[in-house]
PDB file of C-alpha atoms in Angstrom:
ATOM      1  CA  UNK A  88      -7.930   5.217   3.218  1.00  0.00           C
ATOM      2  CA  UNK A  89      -9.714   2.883   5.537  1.00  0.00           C
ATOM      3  CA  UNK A  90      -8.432   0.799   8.020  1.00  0.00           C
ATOM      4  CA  UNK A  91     -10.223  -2.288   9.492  1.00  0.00           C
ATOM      5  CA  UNK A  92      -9.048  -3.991  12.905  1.00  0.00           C
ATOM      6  CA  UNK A  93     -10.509  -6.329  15.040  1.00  0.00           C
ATOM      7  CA  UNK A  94      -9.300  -8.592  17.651  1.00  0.00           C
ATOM      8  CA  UNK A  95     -11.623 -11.935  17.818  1.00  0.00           C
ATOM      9  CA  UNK A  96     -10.799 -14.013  21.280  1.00  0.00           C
ATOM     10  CA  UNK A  97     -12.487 -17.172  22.881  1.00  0.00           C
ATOM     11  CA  UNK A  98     -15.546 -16.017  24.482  1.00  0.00           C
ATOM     12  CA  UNK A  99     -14.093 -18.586  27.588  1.00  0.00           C
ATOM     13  CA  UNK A 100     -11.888 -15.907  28.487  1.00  0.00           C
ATOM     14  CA  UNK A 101     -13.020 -12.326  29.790  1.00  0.00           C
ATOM     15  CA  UNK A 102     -11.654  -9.260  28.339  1.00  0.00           C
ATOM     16  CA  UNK A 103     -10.726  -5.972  30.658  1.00  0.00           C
ATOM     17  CA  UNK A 104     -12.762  -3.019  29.756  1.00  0.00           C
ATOM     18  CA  UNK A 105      -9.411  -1.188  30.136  1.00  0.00           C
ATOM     19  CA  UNK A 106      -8.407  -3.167  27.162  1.00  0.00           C
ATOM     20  CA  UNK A 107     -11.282  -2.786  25.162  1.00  0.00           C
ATOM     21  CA  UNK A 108     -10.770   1.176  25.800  1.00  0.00           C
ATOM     22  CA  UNK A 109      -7.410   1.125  24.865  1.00  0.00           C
ATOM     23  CA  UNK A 110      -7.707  -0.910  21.782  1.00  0.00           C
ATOM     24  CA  UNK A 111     -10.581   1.263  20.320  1.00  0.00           C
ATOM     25  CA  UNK A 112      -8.929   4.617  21.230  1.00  0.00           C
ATOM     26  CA  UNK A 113      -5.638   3.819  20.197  1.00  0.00           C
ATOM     27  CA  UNK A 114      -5.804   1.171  17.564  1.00  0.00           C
ATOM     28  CA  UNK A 115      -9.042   1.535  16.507  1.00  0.00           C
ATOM     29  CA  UNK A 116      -9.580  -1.827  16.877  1.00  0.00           C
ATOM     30  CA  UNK A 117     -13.096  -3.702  18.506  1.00  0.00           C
ATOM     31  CA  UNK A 118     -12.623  -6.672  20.472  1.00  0.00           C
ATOM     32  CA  UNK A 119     -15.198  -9.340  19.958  1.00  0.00           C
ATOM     33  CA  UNK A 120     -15.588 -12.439  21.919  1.00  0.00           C
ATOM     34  CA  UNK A 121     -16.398 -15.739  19.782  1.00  0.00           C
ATOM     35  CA  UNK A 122     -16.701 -19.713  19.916  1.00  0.00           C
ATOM     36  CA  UNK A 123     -13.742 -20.689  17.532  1.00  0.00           C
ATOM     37  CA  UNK A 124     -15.463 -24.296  17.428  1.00  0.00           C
ATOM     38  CA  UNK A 125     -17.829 -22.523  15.386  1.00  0.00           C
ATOM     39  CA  UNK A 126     -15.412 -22.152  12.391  1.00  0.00           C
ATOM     40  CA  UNK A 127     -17.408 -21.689   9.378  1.00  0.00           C
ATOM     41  CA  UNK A 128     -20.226 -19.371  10.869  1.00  0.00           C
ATOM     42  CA  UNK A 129     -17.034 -17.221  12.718  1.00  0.00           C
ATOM     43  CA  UNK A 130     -15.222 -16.647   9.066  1.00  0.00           C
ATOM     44  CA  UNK A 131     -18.211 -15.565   7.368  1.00  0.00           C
ATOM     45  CA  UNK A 132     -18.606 -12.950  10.420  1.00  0.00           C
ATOM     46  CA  UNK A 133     -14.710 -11.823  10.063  1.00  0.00           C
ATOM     47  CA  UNK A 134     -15.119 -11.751   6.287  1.00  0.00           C
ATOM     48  CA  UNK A 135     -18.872 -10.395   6.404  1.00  0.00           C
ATOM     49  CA  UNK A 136     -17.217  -7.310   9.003  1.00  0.00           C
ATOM     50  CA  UNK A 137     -14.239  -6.921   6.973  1.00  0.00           C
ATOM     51  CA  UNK A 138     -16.220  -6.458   3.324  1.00  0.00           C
ATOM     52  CA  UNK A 139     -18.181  -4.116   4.970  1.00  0.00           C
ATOM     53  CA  UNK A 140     -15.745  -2.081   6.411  1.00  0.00           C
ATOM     54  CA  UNK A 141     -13.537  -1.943   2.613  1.00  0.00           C
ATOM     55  CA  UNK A 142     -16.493  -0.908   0.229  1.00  0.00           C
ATOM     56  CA  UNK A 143     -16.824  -4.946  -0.792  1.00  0.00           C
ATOM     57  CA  UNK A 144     -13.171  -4.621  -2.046  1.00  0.00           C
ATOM     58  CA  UNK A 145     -11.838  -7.438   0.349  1.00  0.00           C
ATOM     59  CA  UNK A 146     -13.096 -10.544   0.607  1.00  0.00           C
ATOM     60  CA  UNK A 147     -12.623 -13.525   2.155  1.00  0.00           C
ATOM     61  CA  UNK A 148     -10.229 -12.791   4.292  1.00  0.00           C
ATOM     62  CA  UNK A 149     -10.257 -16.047   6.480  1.00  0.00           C
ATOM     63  CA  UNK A 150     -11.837 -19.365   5.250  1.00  0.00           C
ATOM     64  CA  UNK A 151     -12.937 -21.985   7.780  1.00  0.00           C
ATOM     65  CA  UNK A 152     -10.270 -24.467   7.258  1.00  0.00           C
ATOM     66  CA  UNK A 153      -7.854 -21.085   8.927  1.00  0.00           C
ATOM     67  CA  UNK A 154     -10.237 -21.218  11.891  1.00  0.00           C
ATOM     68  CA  UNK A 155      -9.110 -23.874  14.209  1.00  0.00           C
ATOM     69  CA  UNK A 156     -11.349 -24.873  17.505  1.00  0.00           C
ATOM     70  CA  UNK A 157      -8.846 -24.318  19.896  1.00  0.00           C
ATOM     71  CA  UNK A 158      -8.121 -21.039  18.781  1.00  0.00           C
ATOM     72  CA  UNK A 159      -7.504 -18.510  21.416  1.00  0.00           C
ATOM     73  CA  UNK A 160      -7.090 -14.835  19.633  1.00  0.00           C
ATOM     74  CA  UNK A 161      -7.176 -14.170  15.779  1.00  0.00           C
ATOM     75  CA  UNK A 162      -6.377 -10.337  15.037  1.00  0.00           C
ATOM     76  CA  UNK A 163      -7.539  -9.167  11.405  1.00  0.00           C
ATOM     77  CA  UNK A 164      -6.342  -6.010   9.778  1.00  0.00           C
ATOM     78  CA  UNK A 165      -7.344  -5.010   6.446  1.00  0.00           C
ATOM     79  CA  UNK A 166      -6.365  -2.054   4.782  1.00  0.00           C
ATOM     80  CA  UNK A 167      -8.402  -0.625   1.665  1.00  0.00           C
ATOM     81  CA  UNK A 168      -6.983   2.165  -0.369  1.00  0.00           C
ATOM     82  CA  UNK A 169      -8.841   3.640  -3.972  1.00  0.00           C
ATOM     83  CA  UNK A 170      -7.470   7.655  -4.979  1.00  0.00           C
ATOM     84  CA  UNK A 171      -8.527   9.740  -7.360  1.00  0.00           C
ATOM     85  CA  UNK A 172      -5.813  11.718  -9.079  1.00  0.00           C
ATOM     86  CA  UNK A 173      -5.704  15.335  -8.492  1.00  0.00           C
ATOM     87  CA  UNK A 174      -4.670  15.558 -11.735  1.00  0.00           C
ATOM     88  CA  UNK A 175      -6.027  12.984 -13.699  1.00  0.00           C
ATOM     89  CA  UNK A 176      -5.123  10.439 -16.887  1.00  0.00           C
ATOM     90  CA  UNK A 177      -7.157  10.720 -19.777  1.00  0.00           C
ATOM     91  CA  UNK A 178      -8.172   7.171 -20.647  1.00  0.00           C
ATOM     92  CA  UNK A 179      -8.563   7.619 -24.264  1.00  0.00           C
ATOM     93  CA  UNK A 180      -4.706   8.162 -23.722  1.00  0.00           C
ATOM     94  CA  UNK A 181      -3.891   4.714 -21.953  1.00  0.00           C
ATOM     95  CA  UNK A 182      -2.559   2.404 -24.545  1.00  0.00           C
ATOM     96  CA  UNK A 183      -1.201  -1.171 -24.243  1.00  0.00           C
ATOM     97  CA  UNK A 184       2.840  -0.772 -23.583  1.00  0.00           C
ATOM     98  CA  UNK A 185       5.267  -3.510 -22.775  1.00  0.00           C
ATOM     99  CA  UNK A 186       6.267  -3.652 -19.090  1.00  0.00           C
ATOM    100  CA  UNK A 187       9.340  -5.659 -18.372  1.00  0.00           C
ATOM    101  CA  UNK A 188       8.802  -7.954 -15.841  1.00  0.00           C
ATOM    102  CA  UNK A 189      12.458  -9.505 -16.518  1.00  0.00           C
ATOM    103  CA  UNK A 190      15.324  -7.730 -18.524  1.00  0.00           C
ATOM    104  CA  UNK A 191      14.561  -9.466 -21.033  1.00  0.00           C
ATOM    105  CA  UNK A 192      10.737 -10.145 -20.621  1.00  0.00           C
ATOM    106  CA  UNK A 193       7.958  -8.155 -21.482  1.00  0.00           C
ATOM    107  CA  UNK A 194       4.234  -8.295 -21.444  1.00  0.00           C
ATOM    108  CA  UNK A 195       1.771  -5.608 -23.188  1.00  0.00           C
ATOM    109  CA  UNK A 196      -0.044  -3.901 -20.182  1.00  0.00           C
ATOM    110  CA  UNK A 197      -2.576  -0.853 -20.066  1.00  0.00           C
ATOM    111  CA  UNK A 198      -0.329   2.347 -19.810  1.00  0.00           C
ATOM    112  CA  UNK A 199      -1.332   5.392 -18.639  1.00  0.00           C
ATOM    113  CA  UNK A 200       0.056   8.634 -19.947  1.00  0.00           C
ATOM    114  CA  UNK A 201       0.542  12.079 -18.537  1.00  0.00           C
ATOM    115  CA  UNK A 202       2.321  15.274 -18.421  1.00  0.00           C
ATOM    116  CA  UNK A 203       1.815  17.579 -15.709  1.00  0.00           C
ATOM    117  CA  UNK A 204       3.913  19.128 -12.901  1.00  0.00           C
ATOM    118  CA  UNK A 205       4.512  16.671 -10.501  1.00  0.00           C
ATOM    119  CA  UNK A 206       7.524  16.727  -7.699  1.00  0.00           C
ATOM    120  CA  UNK A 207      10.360  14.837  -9.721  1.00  0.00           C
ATOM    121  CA  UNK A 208      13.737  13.923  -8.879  1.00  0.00           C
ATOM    122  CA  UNK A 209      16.486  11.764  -9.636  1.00  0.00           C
ATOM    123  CA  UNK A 210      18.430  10.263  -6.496  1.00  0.00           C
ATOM    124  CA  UNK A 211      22.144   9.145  -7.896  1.00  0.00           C
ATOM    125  CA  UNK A 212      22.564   7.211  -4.151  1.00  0.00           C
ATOM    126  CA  UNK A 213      19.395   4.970  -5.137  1.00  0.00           C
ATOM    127  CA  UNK A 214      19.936   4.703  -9.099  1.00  0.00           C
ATOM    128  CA  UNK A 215      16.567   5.624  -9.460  1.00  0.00           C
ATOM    129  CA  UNK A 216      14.014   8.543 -10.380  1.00  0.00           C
ATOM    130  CA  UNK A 217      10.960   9.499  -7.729  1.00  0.00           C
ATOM    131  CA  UNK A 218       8.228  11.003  -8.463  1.00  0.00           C
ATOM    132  CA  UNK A 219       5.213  12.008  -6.358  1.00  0.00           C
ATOM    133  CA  UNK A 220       1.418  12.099  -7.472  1.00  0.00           C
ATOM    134  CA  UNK A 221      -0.793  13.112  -5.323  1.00  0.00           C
ATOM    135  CA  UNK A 222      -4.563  12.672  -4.848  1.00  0.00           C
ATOM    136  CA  UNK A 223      -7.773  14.896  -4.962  1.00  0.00           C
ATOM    137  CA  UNK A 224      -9.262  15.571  -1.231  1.00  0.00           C
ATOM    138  CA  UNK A 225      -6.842  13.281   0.451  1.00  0.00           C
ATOM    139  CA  UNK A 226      -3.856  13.877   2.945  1.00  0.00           C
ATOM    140  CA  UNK A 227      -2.216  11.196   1.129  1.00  0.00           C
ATOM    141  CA  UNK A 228       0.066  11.050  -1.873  1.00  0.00           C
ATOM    142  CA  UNK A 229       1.917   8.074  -3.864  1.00  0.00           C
ATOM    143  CA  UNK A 230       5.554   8.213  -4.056  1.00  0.00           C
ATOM    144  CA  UNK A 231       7.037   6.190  -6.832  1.00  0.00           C
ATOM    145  CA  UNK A 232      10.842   4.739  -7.040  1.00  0.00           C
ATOM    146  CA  UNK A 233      11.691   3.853 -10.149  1.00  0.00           C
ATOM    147  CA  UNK A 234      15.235   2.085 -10.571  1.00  0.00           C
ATOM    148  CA  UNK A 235      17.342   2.988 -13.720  1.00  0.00           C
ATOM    149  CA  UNK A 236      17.242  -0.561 -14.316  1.00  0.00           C
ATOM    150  CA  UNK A 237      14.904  -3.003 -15.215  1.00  0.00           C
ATOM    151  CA  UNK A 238      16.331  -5.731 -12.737  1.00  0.00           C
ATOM    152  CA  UNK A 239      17.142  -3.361  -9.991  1.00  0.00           C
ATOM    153  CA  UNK A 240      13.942  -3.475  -7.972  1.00  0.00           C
ATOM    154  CA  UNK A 241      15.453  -5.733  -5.071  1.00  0.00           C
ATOM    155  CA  UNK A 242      19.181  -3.366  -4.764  1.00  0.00           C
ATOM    156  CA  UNK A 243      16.954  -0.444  -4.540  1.00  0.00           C
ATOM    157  CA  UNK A 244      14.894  -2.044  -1.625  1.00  0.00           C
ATOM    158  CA  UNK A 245      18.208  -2.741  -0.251  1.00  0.00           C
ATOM    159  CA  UNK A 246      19.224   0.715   0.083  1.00  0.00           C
ATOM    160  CA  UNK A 247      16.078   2.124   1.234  1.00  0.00           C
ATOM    161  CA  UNK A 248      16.483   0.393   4.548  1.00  0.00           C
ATOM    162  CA  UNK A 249      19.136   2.988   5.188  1.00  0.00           C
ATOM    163  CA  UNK A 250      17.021   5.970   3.034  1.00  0.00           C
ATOM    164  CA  UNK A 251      15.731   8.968   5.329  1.00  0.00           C
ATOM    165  CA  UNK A 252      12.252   9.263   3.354  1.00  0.00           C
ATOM    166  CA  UNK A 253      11.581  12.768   4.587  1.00  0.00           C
ATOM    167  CA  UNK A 254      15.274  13.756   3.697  1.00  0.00           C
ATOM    168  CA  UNK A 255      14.621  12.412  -0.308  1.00  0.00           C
ATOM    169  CA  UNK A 256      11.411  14.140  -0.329  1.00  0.00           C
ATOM    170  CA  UNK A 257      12.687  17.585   0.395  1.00  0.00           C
ATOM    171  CA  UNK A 258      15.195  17.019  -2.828  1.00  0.00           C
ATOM    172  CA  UNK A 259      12.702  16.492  -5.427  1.00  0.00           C
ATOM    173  CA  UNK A 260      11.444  19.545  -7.211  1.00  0.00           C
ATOM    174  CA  UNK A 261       8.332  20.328  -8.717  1.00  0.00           C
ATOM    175  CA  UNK A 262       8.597  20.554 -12.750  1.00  0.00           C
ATOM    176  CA  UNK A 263       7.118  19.423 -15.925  1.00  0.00           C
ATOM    177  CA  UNK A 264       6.794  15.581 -16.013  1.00  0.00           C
ATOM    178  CA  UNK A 265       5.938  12.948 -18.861  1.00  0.00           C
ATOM    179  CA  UNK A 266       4.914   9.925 -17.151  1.00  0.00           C
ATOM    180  CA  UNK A 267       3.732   6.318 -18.204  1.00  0.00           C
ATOM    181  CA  UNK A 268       2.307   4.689 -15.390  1.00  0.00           C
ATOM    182  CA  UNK A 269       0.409   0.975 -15.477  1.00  0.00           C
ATOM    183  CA  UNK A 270      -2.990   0.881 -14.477  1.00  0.00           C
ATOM    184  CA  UNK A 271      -2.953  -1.773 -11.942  1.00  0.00           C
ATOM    185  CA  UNK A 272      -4.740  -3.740  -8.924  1.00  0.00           C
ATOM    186  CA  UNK A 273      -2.391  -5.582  -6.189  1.00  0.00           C
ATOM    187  CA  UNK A 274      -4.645  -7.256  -3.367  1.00  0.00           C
ATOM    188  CA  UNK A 275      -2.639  -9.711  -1.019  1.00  0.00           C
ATOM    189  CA  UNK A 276      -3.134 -11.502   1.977  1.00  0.00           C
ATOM    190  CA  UNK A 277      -0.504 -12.184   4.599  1.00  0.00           C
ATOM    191  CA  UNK A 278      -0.229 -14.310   7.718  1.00  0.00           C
ATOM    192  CA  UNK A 279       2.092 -12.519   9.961  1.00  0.00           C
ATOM    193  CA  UNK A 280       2.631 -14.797  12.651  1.00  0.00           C
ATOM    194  CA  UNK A 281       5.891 -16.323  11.453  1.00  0.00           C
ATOM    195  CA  UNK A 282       7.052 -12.871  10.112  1.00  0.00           C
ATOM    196  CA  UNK A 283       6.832 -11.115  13.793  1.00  0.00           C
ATOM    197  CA  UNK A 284       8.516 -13.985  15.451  1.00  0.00           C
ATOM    198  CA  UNK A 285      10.981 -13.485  12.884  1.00  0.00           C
ATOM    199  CA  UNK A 286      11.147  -9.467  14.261  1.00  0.00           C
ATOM    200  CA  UNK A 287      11.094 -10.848  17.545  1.00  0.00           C
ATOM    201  CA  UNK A 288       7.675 -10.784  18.527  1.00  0.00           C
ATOM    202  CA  UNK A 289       7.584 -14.759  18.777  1.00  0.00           C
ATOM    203  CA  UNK A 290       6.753 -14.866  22.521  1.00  0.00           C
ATOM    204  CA  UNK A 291       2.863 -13.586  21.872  1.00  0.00           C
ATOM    205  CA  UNK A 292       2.470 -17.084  20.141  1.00  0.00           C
ATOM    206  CA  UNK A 293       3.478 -19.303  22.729  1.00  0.00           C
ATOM    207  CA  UNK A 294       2.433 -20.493  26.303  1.00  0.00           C
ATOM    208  CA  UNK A 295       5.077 -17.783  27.630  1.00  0.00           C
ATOM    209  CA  UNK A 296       2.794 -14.808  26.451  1.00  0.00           C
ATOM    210  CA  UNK A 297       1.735 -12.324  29.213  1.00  0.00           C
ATOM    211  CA  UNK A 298      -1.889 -11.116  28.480  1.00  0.00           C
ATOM    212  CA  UNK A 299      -2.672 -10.372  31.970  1.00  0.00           C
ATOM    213  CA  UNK A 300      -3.691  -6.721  31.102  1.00  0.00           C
ATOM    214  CA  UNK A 301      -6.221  -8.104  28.326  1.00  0.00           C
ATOM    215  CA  UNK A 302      -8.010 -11.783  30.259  1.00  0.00           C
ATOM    216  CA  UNK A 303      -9.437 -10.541  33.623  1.00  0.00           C
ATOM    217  CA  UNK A 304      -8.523 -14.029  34.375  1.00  0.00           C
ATOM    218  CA  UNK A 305      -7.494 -17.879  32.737  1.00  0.00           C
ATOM    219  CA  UNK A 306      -7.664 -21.184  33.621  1.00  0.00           C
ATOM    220  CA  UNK A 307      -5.179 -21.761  30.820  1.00  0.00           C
ATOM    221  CA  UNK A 308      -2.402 -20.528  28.764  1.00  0.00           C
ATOM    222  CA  UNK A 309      -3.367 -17.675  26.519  1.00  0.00           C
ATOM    223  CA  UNK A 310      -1.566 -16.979  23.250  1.00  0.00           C
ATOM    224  CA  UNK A 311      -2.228 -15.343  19.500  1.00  0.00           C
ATOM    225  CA  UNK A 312      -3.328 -17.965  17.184  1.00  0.00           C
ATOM    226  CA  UNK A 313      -2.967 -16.068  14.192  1.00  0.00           C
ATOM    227  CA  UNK A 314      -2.387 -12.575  12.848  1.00  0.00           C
ATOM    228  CA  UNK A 315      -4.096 -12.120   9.391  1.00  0.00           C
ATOM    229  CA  UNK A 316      -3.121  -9.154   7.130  1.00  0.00           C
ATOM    230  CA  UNK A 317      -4.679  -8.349   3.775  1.00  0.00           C
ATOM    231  CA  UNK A 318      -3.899  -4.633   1.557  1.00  0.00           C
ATOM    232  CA  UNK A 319      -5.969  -4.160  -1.564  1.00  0.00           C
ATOM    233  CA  UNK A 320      -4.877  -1.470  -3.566  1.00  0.00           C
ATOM    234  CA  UNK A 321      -6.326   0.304  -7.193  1.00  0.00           C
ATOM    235  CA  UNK A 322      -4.676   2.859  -8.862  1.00  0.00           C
ATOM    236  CA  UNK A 323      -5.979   3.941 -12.119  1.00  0.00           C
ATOM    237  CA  UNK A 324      -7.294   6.920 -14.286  1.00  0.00           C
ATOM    238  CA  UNK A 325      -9.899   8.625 -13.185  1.00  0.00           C
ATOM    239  CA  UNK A 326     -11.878  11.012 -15.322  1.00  0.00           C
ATOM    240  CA  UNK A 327     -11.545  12.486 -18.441  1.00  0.00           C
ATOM    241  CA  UNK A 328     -10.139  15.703 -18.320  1.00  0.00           C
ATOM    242  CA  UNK A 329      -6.256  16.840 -17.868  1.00  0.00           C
ATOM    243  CA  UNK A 330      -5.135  20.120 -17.732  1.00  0.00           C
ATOM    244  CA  UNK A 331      -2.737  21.737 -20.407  1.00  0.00           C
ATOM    245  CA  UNK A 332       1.114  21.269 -19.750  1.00  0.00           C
ATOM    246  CA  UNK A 333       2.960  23.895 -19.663  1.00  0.00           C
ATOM    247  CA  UNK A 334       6.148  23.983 -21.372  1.00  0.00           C
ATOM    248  CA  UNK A 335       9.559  25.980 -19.778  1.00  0.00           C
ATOM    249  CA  UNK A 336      10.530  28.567 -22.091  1.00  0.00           C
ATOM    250  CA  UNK A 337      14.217  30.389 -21.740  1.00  0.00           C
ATOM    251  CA  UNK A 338      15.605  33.723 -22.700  1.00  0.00           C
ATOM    252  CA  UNK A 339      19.070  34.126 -24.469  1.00  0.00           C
ATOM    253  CA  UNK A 340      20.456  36.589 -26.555  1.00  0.00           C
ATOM    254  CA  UNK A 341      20.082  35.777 -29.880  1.00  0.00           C
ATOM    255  CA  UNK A 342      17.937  32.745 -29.054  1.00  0.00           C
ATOM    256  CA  UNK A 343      13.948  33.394 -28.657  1.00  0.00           C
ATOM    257  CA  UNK A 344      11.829  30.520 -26.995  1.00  0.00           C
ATOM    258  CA  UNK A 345      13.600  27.602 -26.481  1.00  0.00           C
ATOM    259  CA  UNK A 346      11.469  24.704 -25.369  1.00  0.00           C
ATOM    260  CA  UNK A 347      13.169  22.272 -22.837  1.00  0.00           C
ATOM    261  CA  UNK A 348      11.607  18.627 -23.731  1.00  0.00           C
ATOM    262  CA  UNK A 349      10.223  17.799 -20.226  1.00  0.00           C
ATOM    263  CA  UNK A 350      11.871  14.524 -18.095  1.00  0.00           C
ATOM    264  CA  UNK A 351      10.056  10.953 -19.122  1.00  0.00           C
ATOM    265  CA  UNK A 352       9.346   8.873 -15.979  1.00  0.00           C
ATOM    266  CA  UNK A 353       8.428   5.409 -17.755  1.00  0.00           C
ATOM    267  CA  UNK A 354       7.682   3.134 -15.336  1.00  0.00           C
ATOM    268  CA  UNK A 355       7.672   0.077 -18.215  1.00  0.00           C
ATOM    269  CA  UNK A 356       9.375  -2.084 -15.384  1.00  0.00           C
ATOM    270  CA  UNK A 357       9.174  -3.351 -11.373  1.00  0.00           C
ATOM    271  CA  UNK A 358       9.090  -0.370  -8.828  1.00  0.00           C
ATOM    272  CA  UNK A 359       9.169   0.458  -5.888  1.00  0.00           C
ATOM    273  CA  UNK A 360       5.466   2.591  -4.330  1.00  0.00           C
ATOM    274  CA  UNK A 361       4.659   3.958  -1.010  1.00  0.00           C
ATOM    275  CA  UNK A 362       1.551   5.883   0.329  1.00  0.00           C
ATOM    276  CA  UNK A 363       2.520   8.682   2.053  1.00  0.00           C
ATOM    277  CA  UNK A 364       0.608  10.942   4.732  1.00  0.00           C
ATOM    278  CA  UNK A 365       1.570  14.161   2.491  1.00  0.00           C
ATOM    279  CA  UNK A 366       1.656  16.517   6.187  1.00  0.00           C
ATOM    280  CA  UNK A 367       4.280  14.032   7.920  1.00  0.00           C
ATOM    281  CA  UNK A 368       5.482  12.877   5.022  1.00  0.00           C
ATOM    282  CA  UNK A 369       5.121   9.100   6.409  1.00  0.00           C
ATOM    283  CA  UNK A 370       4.897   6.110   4.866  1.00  0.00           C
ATOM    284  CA  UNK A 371       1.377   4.733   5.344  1.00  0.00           C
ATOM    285  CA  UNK A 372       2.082   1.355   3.879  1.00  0.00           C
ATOM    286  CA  UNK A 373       4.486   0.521   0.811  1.00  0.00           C
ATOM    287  CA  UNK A 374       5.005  -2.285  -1.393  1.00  0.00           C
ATOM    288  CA  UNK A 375       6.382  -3.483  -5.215  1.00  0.00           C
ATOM    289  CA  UNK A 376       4.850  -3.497  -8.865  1.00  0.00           C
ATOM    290  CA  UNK A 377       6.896  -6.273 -10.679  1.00  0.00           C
ATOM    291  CA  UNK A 378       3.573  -8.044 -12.666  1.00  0.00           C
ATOM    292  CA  UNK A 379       0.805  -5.623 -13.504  1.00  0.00           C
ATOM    293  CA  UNK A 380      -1.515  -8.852 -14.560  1.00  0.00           C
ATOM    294  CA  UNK A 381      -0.826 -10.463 -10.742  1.00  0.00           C
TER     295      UNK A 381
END
């Protein structure tokens, strides 16, 4: 996982070193003083910093046209994510499979296909199965809510605001899984100013904002211009080999190896996903797979 911050602000005002201490220790964010008149050479630095600090995965994350001259502080965060399995799809096994974007709507996307012992489980509160996959040298995993029904993406979202993560972790169970899973790429970019003044965070964009523990001093009102979010995400197979699955066998008297046909966790329609640190059990950042072509 890597995370990029960085706080740009008018090189007219002067930034506290306390700041600067606190924002690299705690946020891991740099603070960089810049002339905002200077739009175009300014976004290729933000997007020249940004590609660096995501492998070349995100790109352009401002444009000049976003850069306005009186701008007074721009924060960027950009958050780049690529796993490898721990165990891994064979790709000579992915396969073009509808995926129903709309209950009655399919397209034909790359499917992956698996079976393995993953933590499963089906939670009757959200209508929907979970399973967890988790990745190779990495203290994060992928949780994956699946709704039983094609169109019931946005009532399980609904439900999760009042879902104890932790609490639905600990009732999964690790057992044989068959899995379909898309290959697929998500990268978005967000503006989040009208979203936090939505949350309540509004002030921070108007002449009201207190930043006198960031400007040693101003001549002028000083606010947030702009909050810029972008997530780029890849998940697909990796590799080429897959270890055997292993089939549950029972003993009963009169009846000698009974095999018990493994759950299928077909995820052929929008889910939920979250990236979880695996030790806390935290969500790192979520989001939704309804189009695996968008």
């Amino acid at each position: 996982l890597k995370i990029a911050n960085k706080l740009y602000i008018a090189n007219k005002f002067t930034v506290k070193s306390s700041f600067q201490e606190v924002a690299e220790k705690s946020f891991l964010s740099k603070v960089e003083s810049v002339n905002f008149q200077e739009s175009g050479k300014i976004a290729r630095k933000i997007n020249n910093w940004v590609e660096k600090k995501t492998n070349n995965k995100i790109k352009n994350i401002v444009s000049p046209f976003s850069l306005h001259p009186t701008s007074q502080i721009v924060l960027i965060s950009a958050i780049h994510f690529k796993g490898t399995w721990k165990h891994q799809f064979r790709p000579r096994k992915t396969a073009p499979e509808p995926f129903w974007i709309r209950p009655t709507e399919s397209m034909r996307v790359p499917m992956m296909k698996i079976k393995k012992h993953f933590r499963y489980g089906m939670i009757e509160e959200l209508d929907s199965a979970a399973l967890k996959l988790s990745y190779k040298d990495s203290d994060l995993s992928m949780l994956i809510l699946l709704p039983n029904k094609r169109d019931g993406l946005n009532e399980l979202e609904d439900k999760l605001l009042n879902t104890n993560i932790p609490d639905l972790l600990s009732r999964m169970r690790k057992r044989e899984v068959e899995v379909l899973l898309p290959a697929f790429k998500i990268e978005i970019g967000f503006d989040l100013t009208e979203t936090l003044a939505k949350l309540g965070c509004g002030t921070m964009f108007t002449d009201r904002a207190d930043f006198s523990n960031v400007i040693v001093e101003k001549s002028e009102p000083i606010k947030v211009s702009r909050i810029v979010h972008k997530v780029y995400i890849e998940v697909k197979e990796k590799g080429t080999e897959a270890a055997a699955a292993t089939v549950y066998r029972f003993r009963s008297v009169g009846i000698e190896n009974i095999k018990v046909p493994p759950p299928k966790f077909i995820a052929d329609h929008p889910f939920y996903f979250a990236l979880l640190d695996k030790h806390l059990n935290l969500v790192v950042f979520n989001g939704r797979l309804v189009n695996p072509r968008q």
